[in-house]
Amino acid sequence: MKTQKKWLLLVSPIVVLIIGLLIAGYLQATKPKLEPLEVVEREWLVDIEIVSRGDQVSLVKAYGEILPQRDAEMRALVSGQVIEINPNFKDGGNISAGEMLIQIEKFDYESKMRESKAQLNASKALLEEYIAQLRAEEKAKIENKVQLDLAVRELERREKLFSQKVVSQKHLEDAAKIVSDRTRLEALSTENVEVIKARLKRQKSIISSNEISLQRSVRDYQNTTLIAPFDGYLTSTSVAVGKRLSINDRVARLLDLKNMEVMFHLPDGEYGKLLYAQEDGLTGRLLEVVWRFGEKTKKYTAIIERISSEIEAETGAVRIYAQLINSDDKIIIRPGAFVEVIIEGPVFPESVKLPENAVHENDVVYVLVGERLEKRNVNILSRTGREIIVAGELNEGDKVVITRFAEIGPGLKVRSE
């Protein structure tokens, strides 16, 4: 029995080993075999742009704001109660030049004007009276001078007769008294003439003052009616019938919508580019204004009128103003609208215009030749929005890939729709 147990102890490991080898052999014989898969090259679907060489015009784009060329702040020119307003006196109301905006009570100003006229007429009448007095005094002065000359000759005659003892002392004294009286009258006439002349001068000054007062009262009377100085639209209206206004109180703003301009800022680099394209300056140059409202777009033509005298230190840009050229379109652009401005820049001969997606790092583009991509080097001449003008290793009719993806590179297999 013990011998049998020893035998089992010796045989058991061998049996286990044999079974393990059999299982391992079975697993090795039945394991799946790995066969190499055939690698299929991926083909990328891309969009292309056909190269067209020629003279390409660069565009300079900026953004600006529409402003009225004339923006008048209407204020009360005289004080008083408003008794009438224009039916269109409201925000957005259309007003023609010369139309009444508001009417202020004019009774006090009319009374003042009449008083000024009366004072002026009274002053003129007094002036005429002084003129008549001057004429009379001048005639009296002449007559007194004649009488004095006669009295002097009579005195001289009597002195001769007295020396001949023909007349008495009393006759001589009477003649001397007459000369004295005539001298006094002649001096008084001269003095009266000078006094009246001084009165005339003073009265003329009074008349000038009265005329100024009358002009002022007439102006105030006319200013009781506030008149629109030009055609336009009202905004910021703040007056109603019955309201009492003081001088210089704000009434409304009048915007000239028939003559509007766009104000935009142009970086100094872009400004220099435009000057290079047109050496005689930008004033008088045409540009395009694009107004986008909602889902619609409206284009206008404008002409550059003036340019700021200096570059703004804060923005490094130049402020430019261009007047919109009037059109017959019923859609009127409003002040404050945000618009895009497009100006033609320099022309680059024998160049190519491509979407910005076509140019990769290091100024490289990829051209589809057959089914493979070729790398071409280019030189960027100008950028305008999402378009780029380039020159370089591109020929007429080349197919430039404009689709961007990370794996793009020379030799890549692609196809276009």
PDB file of C-alpha atoms in Angstrom, residues 79-352:
ATOM      1  CA  SER A  79     -38.348 135.289 -23.820  1.00  0.00           C
ATOM      2  CA  GLY A  80     -42.095 134.813 -23.655  1.00  0.00           C
ATOM      3  CA  GLN A  81     -44.968 132.376 -23.791  1.00  0.00           C
ATOM      4  CA  VAL A  82     -45.304 129.968 -26.715  1.00  0.00           C
ATOM      5  CA  ILE A  83     -48.659 130.531 -28.432  1.00  0.00           C
ATOM      6  CA  GLU A  84     -48.221 128.384 -31.561  1.00  0.00           C
ATOM      7  CA  ILE A  85     -46.041 125.542 -32.842  1.00  0.00           C
ATOM      8  CA  ASN A  86     -45.564 123.957 -36.265  1.00  0.00           C
ATOM      9  CA  PRO A  87     -47.731 120.843 -36.823  1.00  0.00           C
ATOM     10  CA  ASN A  88     -44.522 118.943 -37.663  1.00  0.00           C
ATOM     11  CA  PHE A  89     -42.766 120.148 -34.521  1.00  0.00           C
ATOM     12  CA  LYS A  90     -41.987 116.696 -33.136  1.00  0.00           C
ATOM     13  CA  ASP A  91     -39.137 114.214 -33.219  1.00  0.00           C
ATOM     14  CA  GLY A  92     -38.622 113.101 -36.809  1.00  0.00           C
ATOM     15  CA  GLY A  93     -40.740 115.938 -38.206  1.00  0.00           C
ATOM     16  CA  ASN A  94     -39.762 117.148 -41.679  1.00  0.00           C
ATOM     17  CA  ILE A  95     -39.209 120.920 -41.790  1.00  0.00           C
ATOM     18  CA  SER A  96     -38.503 123.153 -44.797  1.00  0.00           C
ATOM     19  CA  ALA A  97     -36.218 126.178 -44.737  1.00  0.00           C
ATOM     20  CA  GLY A  98     -38.111 129.324 -43.716  1.00  0.00           C
ATOM     21  CA  GLU A  99     -40.900 127.446 -41.927  1.00  0.00           C
ATOM     22  CA  MET A 100     -42.098 128.625 -38.530  1.00  0.00           C
ATOM     23  CA  LEU A 101     -41.082 126.298 -35.713  1.00  0.00           C
ATOM     24  CA  ILE A 102     -42.635 128.108 -32.742  1.00  0.00           C
ATOM     25  CA  GLN A 103     -44.389 131.441 -32.221  1.00  0.00           C
ATOM     26  CA  ILE A 104     -43.839 133.432 -29.014  1.00  0.00           C
ATOM     27  CA  GLU A 105     -46.366 136.024 -27.814  1.00  0.00           C
ATOM     28  CA  LYS A 106     -45.379 139.228 -29.621  1.00  0.00           C
ATOM     29  CA  PHE A 107     -47.547 141.928 -27.930  1.00  0.00           C
ATOM     30  CA  ASP A 108     -44.792 143.269 -25.655  1.00  0.00           C
ATOM     31  CA  TYR A 109     -42.276 143.293 -28.495  1.00  0.00           C
ATOM     32  CA  GLU A 110     -44.711 144.983 -30.876  1.00  0.00           C
ATOM     33  CA  SER A 111     -45.412 147.676 -28.255  1.00  0.00           C
ATOM     34  CA  LYS A 112     -41.702 148.193 -27.722  1.00  0.00           C
ATOM     35  CA  MET A 113     -41.180 148.501 -31.465  1.00  0.00           C
ATOM     36  CA  ARG A 114     -43.912 151.153 -31.747  1.00  0.00           C
ATOM     37  CA  GLU A 115     -42.461 153.088 -28.818  1.00  0.00           C
ATOM     38  CA  SER A 116     -39.050 153.046 -30.483  1.00  0.00           C
ATOM     39  CA  LYS A 117     -40.563 154.311 -33.723  1.00  0.00           C
ATOM     40  CA  ALA A 118     -42.351 157.116 -31.859  1.00  0.00           C
ATOM     41  CA  GLN A 119     -39.165 158.139 -30.049  1.00  0.00           C
ATOM     42  CA  LEU A 120     -37.265 158.162 -33.329  1.00  0.00           C
ATOM     43  CA  ASN A 121     -39.922 160.300 -35.019  1.00  0.00           C
ATOM     44  CA  ALA A 122     -39.930 162.737 -32.073  1.00  0.00           C
ATOM     45  CA  SER A 123     -36.154 163.000 -32.209  1.00  0.00           C
ATOM     46  CA  LYS A 124     -36.245 163.667 -35.947  1.00  0.00           C
ATOM     47  CA  ALA A 125     -38.911 166.354 -35.457  1.00  0.00           C
ATOM     48  CA  LEU A 126     -36.808 168.056 -32.793  1.00  0.00           C
ATOM     49  CA  LEU A 127     -33.841 167.897 -35.160  1.00  0.00           C
ATOM     50  CA  GLU A 128     -35.860 169.699 -37.829  1.00  0.00           C
ATOM     51  CA  GLU A 129     -36.825 172.304 -35.237  1.00  0.00           C
ATOM     52  CA  TYR A 130     -33.173 172.884 -34.372  1.00  0.00           C
ATOM     53  CA  ILE A 131     -32.319 173.176 -38.047  1.00  0.00           C
ATOM     54  CA  ALA A 132     -34.998 175.847 -38.471  1.00  0.00           C
ATOM     55  CA  GLN A 133     -33.689 177.706 -35.414  1.00  0.00           C
ATOM     56  CA  LEU A 134     -30.170 177.540 -36.826  1.00  0.00           C
ATOM     57  CA  ARG A 135     -31.303 179.054 -40.109  1.00  0.00           C
ATOM     58  CA  ALA A 136     -33.092 181.872 -38.267  1.00  0.00           C
ATOM     59  CA  GLU A 137     -30.111 182.594 -36.028  1.00  0.00           C
ATOM     60  CA  GLU A 138     -27.718 182.594 -38.979  1.00  0.00           C
ATOM     61  CA  LYS A 139     -29.948 185.113 -40.778  1.00  0.00           C
ATOM     62  CA  ALA A 140     -30.121 187.213 -37.604  1.00  0.00           C
ATOM     63  CA  LYS A 141     -26.351 187.021 -37.285  1.00  0.00           C
ATOM     64  CA  ILE A 142     -25.921 188.306 -40.836  1.00  0.00           C
ATOM     65  CA  GLU A 143     -28.439 191.113 -40.248  1.00  0.00           C
ATOM     66  CA  ASN A 144     -26.799 192.105 -36.971  1.00  0.00           C
ATOM     67  CA  LYS A 145     -23.420 192.202 -38.711  1.00  0.00           C
ATOM     68  CA  VAL A 146     -24.840 194.534 -41.364  1.00  0.00           C
ATOM     69  CA  GLN A 147     -26.385 196.766 -38.693  1.00  0.00           C
ATOM     70  CA  LEU A 148     -23.096 196.806 -36.789  1.00  0.00           C
ATOM     71  CA  ASP A 149     -21.187 197.884 -39.900  1.00  0.00           C
ATOM     72  CA  LEU A 150     -23.688 200.684 -40.484  1.00  0.00           C
ATOM     73  CA  ALA A 151     -23.436 201.832 -36.855  1.00  0.00           C
ATOM     74  CA  VAL A 152     -19.636 201.854 -37.015  1.00  0.00           C
ATOM     75  CA  ARG A 153     -19.648 203.992 -40.163  1.00  0.00           C
ATOM     76  CA  GLU A 154     -22.161 206.347 -38.562  1.00  0.00           C
ATOM     77  CA  LEU A 155     -19.955 206.663 -35.487  1.00  0.00           C
ATOM     78  CA  GLU A 156     -16.939 207.456 -37.641  1.00  0.00           C
ATOM     79  CA  ARG A 157     -18.927 210.115 -39.541  1.00  0.00           C
ATOM     80  CA  ARG A 158     -20.085 211.770 -36.321  1.00  0.00           C
ATOM     81  CA  GLU A 159     -16.566 211.741 -34.904  1.00  0.00           C
ATOM     82  CA  LYS A 160     -15.426 213.770 -37.933  1.00  0.00           C
ATOM     83  CA  LEU A 161     -18.332 216.147 -37.566  1.00  0.00           C
ATOM     84  CA  PHE A 162     -17.668 216.461 -33.852  1.00  0.00           C
ATOM     85  CA  SER A 163     -14.041 217.342 -34.551  1.00  0.00           C
ATOM     86  CA  GLN A 164     -15.367 220.091 -36.845  1.00  0.00           C
ATOM     87  CA  LYS A 165     -17.772 221.138 -34.084  1.00  0.00           C
ATOM     88  CA  VAL A 166     -20.735 220.439 -36.376  1.00  0.00           C
ATOM     89  CA  VAL A 167     -22.476 218.001 -33.972  1.00  0.00           C
ATOM     90  CA  SER A 168     -22.760 217.960 -30.234  1.00  0.00           C
ATOM     91  CA  GLN A 169     -21.193 215.591 -27.742  1.00  0.00           C
ATOM     92  CA  LYS A 170     -24.589 213.921 -27.201  1.00  0.00           C
ATOM     93  CA  HIS A 171     -24.887 213.016 -30.892  1.00  0.00           C
ATOM     94  CA  LEU A 172     -21.477 211.394 -30.718  1.00  0.00           C
ATOM     95  CA  GLU A 173     -22.360 209.461 -27.585  1.00  0.00           C
ATOM     96  CA  ASP A 174     -25.652 208.266 -29.107  1.00  0.00           C
ATOM     97  CA  ALA A 175     -23.748 206.862 -32.109  1.00  0.00           C
ATOM     98  CA  ALA A 176     -21.255 205.133 -29.817  1.00  0.00           C
ATOM     99  CA  LYS A 177     -24.124 203.564 -27.810  1.00  0.00           C
ATOM    100  CA  ILE A 178     -25.690 202.238 -31.007  1.00  0.00           C
ATOM    101  CA  VAL A 179     -22.361 200.628 -32.003  1.00  0.00           C
ATOM    102  CA  SER A 180     -22.135 199.014 -28.578  1.00  0.00           C
ATOM    103  CA  ASP A 181     -25.681 197.642 -28.842  1.00  0.00           C
ATOM    104  CA  ARG A 182     -25.072 196.312 -32.356  1.00  0.00           C
ATOM    105  CA  THR A 183     -21.810 194.654 -31.235  1.00  0.00           C
ATOM    106  CA  ARG A 184     -23.592 192.917 -28.354  1.00  0.00           C
ATOM    107  CA  LEU A 185     -26.383 191.694 -30.640  1.00  0.00           C
ATOM    108  CA  GLU A 186     -23.913 190.392 -33.209  1.00  0.00           C
ATOM    109  CA  ALA A 187     -21.961 188.516 -30.510  1.00  0.00           C
ATOM    110  CA  LEU A 188     -25.194 187.092 -29.099  1.00  0.00           C
ATOM    111  CA  SER A 189     -26.215 185.858 -32.562  1.00  0.00           C
ATOM    112  CA  THR A 190     -22.837 184.155 -33.022  1.00  0.00           C
ATOM    113  CA  GLU A 191     -23.183 182.480 -29.630  1.00  0.00           C
ATOM    114  CA  ASN A 192     -26.741 181.337 -30.404  1.00  0.00           C
ATOM    115  CA  VAL A 193     -25.569 179.812 -33.683  1.00  0.00           C
ATOM    116  CA  GLU A 194     -22.869 177.803 -31.891  1.00  0.00           C
ATOM    117  CA  VAL A 195     -25.339 176.654 -29.218  1.00  0.00           C
ATOM    118  CA  ILE A 196     -27.835 175.466 -31.817  1.00  0.00           C
ATOM    119  CA  LYS A 197     -25.097 173.658 -33.751  1.00  0.00           C
ATOM    120  CA  ALA A 198     -24.161 171.806 -30.554  1.00  0.00           C
ATOM    121  CA  ARG A 199     -27.822 170.910 -30.032  1.00  0.00           C
ATOM    122  CA  LEU A 200     -27.981 169.603 -33.605  1.00  0.00           C
ATOM    123  CA  LYS A 201     -24.945 167.415 -33.023  1.00  0.00           C
ATOM    124  CA  ARG A 202     -26.386 166.048 -29.792  1.00  0.00           C
ATOM    125  CA  GLN A 203     -29.767 165.441 -31.426  1.00  0.00           C
ATOM    126  CA  LYS A 204     -28.178 163.514 -34.268  1.00  0.00           C
ATOM    127  CA  SER A 205     -26.514 161.261 -31.683  1.00  0.00           C
ATOM    128  CA  ILE A 206     -29.887 160.768 -29.992  1.00  0.00           C
ATOM    129  CA  ILE A 207     -31.406 159.854 -33.353  1.00  0.00           C
ATOM    130  CA  SER A 208     -28.627 157.303 -33.971  1.00  0.00           C
ATOM    131  CA  SER A 209     -29.318 155.789 -30.554  1.00  0.00           C
ATOM    132  CA  ASN A 210     -33.053 155.737 -31.287  1.00  0.00           C
ATOM    133  CA  GLU A 211     -32.413 154.041 -34.631  1.00  0.00           C
ATOM    134  CA  ILE A 212     -30.353 151.346 -32.905  1.00  0.00           C
ATOM    135  CA  SER A 213     -33.119 150.883 -30.330  1.00  0.00           C
ATOM    136  CA  LEU A 214     -35.651 150.585 -33.135  1.00  0.00           C
ATOM    137  CA  GLN A 215     -33.505 148.035 -34.981  1.00  0.00           C
ATOM    138  CA  ARG A 216     -33.152 146.042 -31.776  1.00  0.00           C
ATOM    139  CA  SER A 217     -36.885 146.143 -31.089  1.00  0.00           C
ATOM    140  CA  VAL A 218     -37.648 145.148 -34.707  1.00  0.00           C
ATOM    141  CA  ARG A 219     -35.197 142.263 -34.436  1.00  0.00           C
ATOM    142  CA  ASP A 220     -36.757 141.119 -31.153  1.00  0.00           C
ATOM    143  CA  TYR A 221     -40.195 141.371 -32.733  1.00  0.00           C
ATOM    144  CA  GLN A 222     -39.079 139.252 -35.673  1.00  0.00           C
ATOM    145  CA  ASN A 223     -37.372 136.766 -33.351  1.00  0.00           C
ATOM    146  CA  THR A 224     -40.686 135.973 -31.686  1.00  0.00           C
ATOM    147  CA  THR A 225     -41.080 133.655 -34.688  1.00  0.00           C
ATOM    148  CA  LEU A 226     -38.386 130.954 -34.651  1.00  0.00           C
ATOM    149  CA  ILE A 227     -37.599 130.074 -38.269  1.00  0.00           C
ATOM    150  CA  ALA A 228     -35.912 126.930 -39.647  1.00  0.00           C
ATOM    151  CA  PRO A 229     -32.619 127.977 -41.302  1.00  0.00           C
ATOM    152  CA  PHE A 230     -32.514 124.979 -43.677  1.00  0.00           C
ATOM    153  CA  ASP A 231     -34.406 121.860 -44.721  1.00  0.00           C
ATOM    154  CA  GLY A 232     -34.086 119.049 -42.221  1.00  0.00           C
ATOM    155  CA  TYR A 233     -35.571 116.803 -39.577  1.00  0.00           C
ATOM    156  CA  LEU A 234     -36.269 117.700 -35.965  1.00  0.00           C
ATOM    157  CA  THR A 235     -35.063 115.836 -32.926  1.00  0.00           C
ATOM    158  CA  SER A 236     -34.915 116.495 -29.171  1.00  0.00           C
ATOM    159  CA  THR A 237     -38.042 118.683 -29.302  1.00  0.00           C
ATOM    160  CA  SER A 238     -38.957 120.080 -25.875  1.00  0.00           C
ATOM    161  CA  VAL A 239     -41.606 122.797 -26.329  1.00  0.00           C
ATOM    162  CA  ALA A 240     -45.407 122.850 -26.182  1.00  0.00           C
ATOM    163  CA  VAL A 241     -48.031 125.574 -26.478  1.00  0.00           C
ATOM    164  CA  GLY A 242     -48.289 127.527 -23.230  1.00  0.00           C
ATOM    165  CA  LYS A 243     -44.720 126.929 -22.121  1.00  0.00           C
ATOM    166  CA  ARG A 244     -42.818 130.050 -21.111  1.00  0.00           C
ATOM    167  CA  LEU A 245     -39.326 130.315 -22.508  1.00  0.00           C
ATOM    168  CA  SER A 246     -36.359 132.359 -21.426  1.00  0.00           C
ATOM    169  CA  ILE A 247     -33.723 133.650 -23.796  1.00  0.00           C
ATOM    170  CA  ASN A 248     -31.451 130.833 -25.030  1.00  0.00           C
ATOM    171  CA  ASP A 249     -33.725 128.039 -23.795  1.00  0.00           C
ATOM    172  CA  ARG A 250     -33.272 124.918 -25.923  1.00  0.00           C
ATOM    173  CA  VAL A 251     -36.169 124.245 -28.276  1.00  0.00           C
ATOM    174  CA  ALA A 252     -35.012 121.430 -30.600  1.00  0.00           C
ATOM    175  CA  ARG A 253     -32.221 120.203 -32.869  1.00  0.00           C
ATOM    176  CA  LEU A 254     -32.502 120.478 -36.634  1.00  0.00           C
ATOM    177  CA  LEU A 255     -30.527 117.943 -38.675  1.00  0.00           C
ATOM    178  CA  ASP A 256     -29.795 118.428 -42.362  1.00  0.00           C
ATOM    179  CA  LEU A 257     -30.490 114.974 -43.829  1.00  0.00           C
ATOM    180  CA  LYS A 258     -30.074 116.118 -47.429  1.00  0.00           C
ATOM    181  CA  ASN A 259     -26.384 116.813 -46.904  1.00  0.00           C
ATOM    182  CA  MET A 260     -24.732 114.131 -44.807  1.00  0.00           C
ATOM    183  CA  GLU A 261     -21.200 112.902 -44.459  1.00  0.00           C
ATOM    184  CA  VAL A 262     -19.370 109.883 -43.149  1.00  0.00           C
ATOM    185  CA  MET A 263     -16.614 110.319 -40.590  1.00  0.00           C
ATOM    186  CA  PHE A 264     -14.154 107.458 -40.265  1.00  0.00           C
ATOM    187  CA  HIS A 265     -10.682 106.796 -38.859  1.00  0.00           C
ATOM    188  CA  LEU A 266      -7.911 105.458 -41.061  1.00  0.00           C
ATOM    189  CA  PRO A 267      -4.723 104.001 -39.516  1.00  0.00           C
ATOM    190  CA  ASP A 268      -1.635 105.904 -40.562  1.00  0.00           C
ATOM    191  CA  GLY A 269      -0.337 102.834 -42.417  1.00  0.00           C
ATOM    192  CA  GLU A 270      -3.457 102.594 -44.560  1.00  0.00           C
ATOM    193  CA  TYR A 271      -3.428 106.360 -45.008  1.00  0.00           C
ATOM    194  CA  GLY A 272       0.119 106.166 -46.334  1.00  0.00           C
ATOM    195  CA  LYS A 273      -0.880 103.358 -48.689  1.00  0.00           C
ATOM    196  CA  LEU A 274      -3.622 105.520 -50.185  1.00  0.00           C
ATOM    197  CA  LEU A 275      -1.295 108.494 -50.553  1.00  0.00           C
ATOM    198  CA  TYR A 276       1.149 106.228 -52.384  1.00  0.00           C
ATOM    199  CA  ALA A 277      -1.629 105.235 -54.760  1.00  0.00           C
ATOM    200  CA  GLN A 278      -2.634 108.855 -55.426  1.00  0.00           C
ATOM    201  CA  GLU A 279       0.150 111.365 -54.940  1.00  0.00           C
ATOM    202  CA  ASP A 280      -2.074 114.420 -55.400  1.00  0.00           C
ATOM    203  CA  GLY A 281      -3.861 113.668 -52.129  1.00  0.00           C
ATOM    204  CA  LEU A 282      -7.137 112.106 -51.073  1.00  0.00           C
ATOM    205  CA  THR A 283      -9.380 115.173 -51.197  1.00  0.00           C
ATOM    206  CA  GLY A 284     -11.922 114.762 -53.979  1.00  0.00           C
ATOM    207  CA  ARG A 285     -11.472 110.997 -54.161  1.00  0.00           C
ATOM    208  CA  LEU A 286     -14.544 108.772 -54.446  1.00  0.00           C
ATOM    209  CA  LEU A 287     -15.268 105.923 -52.065  1.00  0.00           C
ATOM    210  CA  GLU A 288     -18.040 103.432 -51.363  1.00  0.00           C
ATOM    211  CA  VAL A 289     -20.153 103.473 -48.205  1.00  0.00           C
ATOM    212  CA  VAL A 290     -21.964 100.265 -47.228  1.00  0.00           C
ATOM    213  CA  TRP A 291     -24.876 100.495 -44.802  1.00  0.00           C
ATOM    214  CA  ARG A 292     -26.223  97.223 -43.415  1.00  0.00           C
ATOM    215  CA  PHE A 293     -29.631  97.425 -41.762  1.00  0.00           C
ATOM    216  CA  GLY A 294     -31.285  94.208 -40.738  1.00  0.00           C
ATOM    217  CA  GLU A 295     -30.740  91.665 -43.492  1.00  0.00           C
ATOM    218  CA  LYS A 296     -30.467  94.317 -46.194  1.00  0.00           C
ATOM    219  CA  THR A 297     -27.535  96.275 -47.553  1.00  0.00           C
ATOM    220  CA  LYS A 298     -27.503  99.699 -49.159  1.00  0.00           C
ATOM    221  CA  LYS A 299     -24.505 101.192 -50.940  1.00  0.00           C
ATOM    222  CA  TYR A 300     -23.732 104.879 -51.370  1.00  0.00           C
ATOM    223  CA  THR A 301     -21.026 106.844 -53.116  1.00  0.00           C
ATOM    224  CA  ALA A 302     -19.169 109.536 -51.204  1.00  0.00           C
ATOM    225  CA  ILE A 303     -16.431 112.030 -51.999  1.00  0.00           C
ATOM    226  CA  ILE A 304     -13.647 112.904 -49.564  1.00  0.00           C
ATOM    227  CA  GLU A 305     -13.967 116.561 -48.559  1.00  0.00           C
ATOM    228  CA  ARG A 306     -11.486 117.102 -45.752  1.00  0.00           C
ATOM    229  CA  ILE A 307      -8.884 115.359 -43.616  1.00  0.00           C
ATOM    230  CA  SER A 308      -7.868 116.127 -40.049  1.00  0.00           C
ATOM    231  CA  SER A 309      -4.695 118.151 -39.727  1.00  0.00           C
ATOM    232  CA  GLU A 310      -2.935 115.673 -37.435  1.00  0.00           C
ATOM    233  CA  ILE A 311      -2.754 112.004 -36.510  1.00  0.00           C
ATOM    234  CA  GLU A 312      -4.526 111.234 -33.242  1.00  0.00           C
ATOM    235  CA  ALA A 313      -2.001 110.158 -30.632  1.00  0.00           C
ATOM    236  CA  GLU A 314      -4.456 107.839 -28.835  1.00  0.00           C
ATOM    237  CA  THR A 315      -5.464 105.805 -31.899  1.00  0.00           C
ATOM    238  CA  GLY A 316      -2.654 106.473 -34.375  1.00  0.00           C
ATOM    239  CA  ALA A 317      -5.291 107.209 -36.992  1.00  0.00           C
ATOM    240  CA  VAL A 318      -6.338 110.039 -39.261  1.00  0.00           C
ATOM    241  CA  ARG A 319      -9.910 111.349 -39.166  1.00  0.00           C
ATOM    242  CA  ILE A 320     -11.455 111.685 -42.643  1.00  0.00           C
ATOM    243  CA  TYR A 321     -14.768 113.246 -43.706  1.00  0.00           C
ATOM    244  CA  ALA A 322     -16.523 112.349 -46.958  1.00  0.00           C
ATOM    245  CA  GLN A 323     -19.802 113.809 -48.210  1.00  0.00           C
ATOM    246  CA  LEU A 324     -22.477 111.401 -49.366  1.00  0.00           C
ATOM    247  CA  ILE A 325     -23.573 112.018 -52.942  1.00  0.00           C
ATOM    248  CA  ASN A 326     -27.347 112.448 -52.971  1.00  0.00           C
ATOM    249  CA  SER A 327     -29.394 109.721 -54.586  1.00  0.00           C
ATOM    250  CA  ASP A 328     -33.065 109.444 -55.470  1.00  0.00           C
ATOM    251  CA  ASP A 329     -33.467 106.408 -53.233  1.00  0.00           C
ATOM    252  CA  LYS A 330     -36.371 106.677 -50.802  1.00  0.00           C
ATOM    253  CA  ILE A 331     -34.339 104.934 -48.095  1.00  0.00           C
ATOM    254  CA  ILE A 332     -32.631 107.790 -46.272  1.00  0.00           C
ATOM    255  CA  ILE A 333     -29.702 106.831 -44.112  1.00  0.00           C
ATOM    256  CA  ARG A 334     -29.895 108.419 -40.674  1.00  0.00           C
ATOM    257  CA  PRO A 335     -27.226 110.150 -38.597  1.00  0.00           C
ATOM    258  CA  GLY A 336     -25.494 107.802 -36.206  1.00  0.00           C
ATOM    259  CA  ALA A 337     -25.618 104.832 -38.591  1.00  0.00           C
ATOM    260  CA  PHE A 338     -22.551 102.580 -38.425  1.00  0.00           C
ATOM    261  CA  VAL A 339     -21.209 101.980 -41.930  1.00  0.00           C
ATOM    262  CA  GLU A 340     -18.341 100.314 -43.747  1.00  0.00           C
ATOM    263  CA  VAL A 341     -16.121 102.448 -45.965  1.00  0.00           C
ATOM    264  CA  ILE A 342     -14.275 100.952 -48.952  1.00  0.00           C
ATOM    265  CA  ILE A 343     -11.553 102.890 -50.775  1.00  0.00           C
ATOM    266  CA  GLU A 344      -9.538 101.721 -53.760  1.00  0.00           C
ATOM    267  CA  GLY A 345      -5.843 101.486 -52.939  1.00  0.00           C
ATOM    268  CA  PRO A 346      -2.749 100.922 -55.083  1.00  0.00           C
ATOM    269  CA  VAL A 347      -2.793  98.618 -58.129  1.00  0.00           C
ATOM    270  CA  PHE A 348      -0.405  95.634 -58.175  1.00  0.00           C
ATOM    271  CA  PRO A 349       0.432  94.464 -61.717  1.00  0.00           C
ATOM    272  CA  GLU A 350       0.827  90.764 -62.540  1.00  0.00           C
ATOM    273  CA  SER A 351      -0.481  89.656 -59.168  1.00  0.00           C
ATOM    274  CA  VAL A 352      -3.077  87.202 -57.865  1.00  0.00           C
TER     275      VAL A 352
END
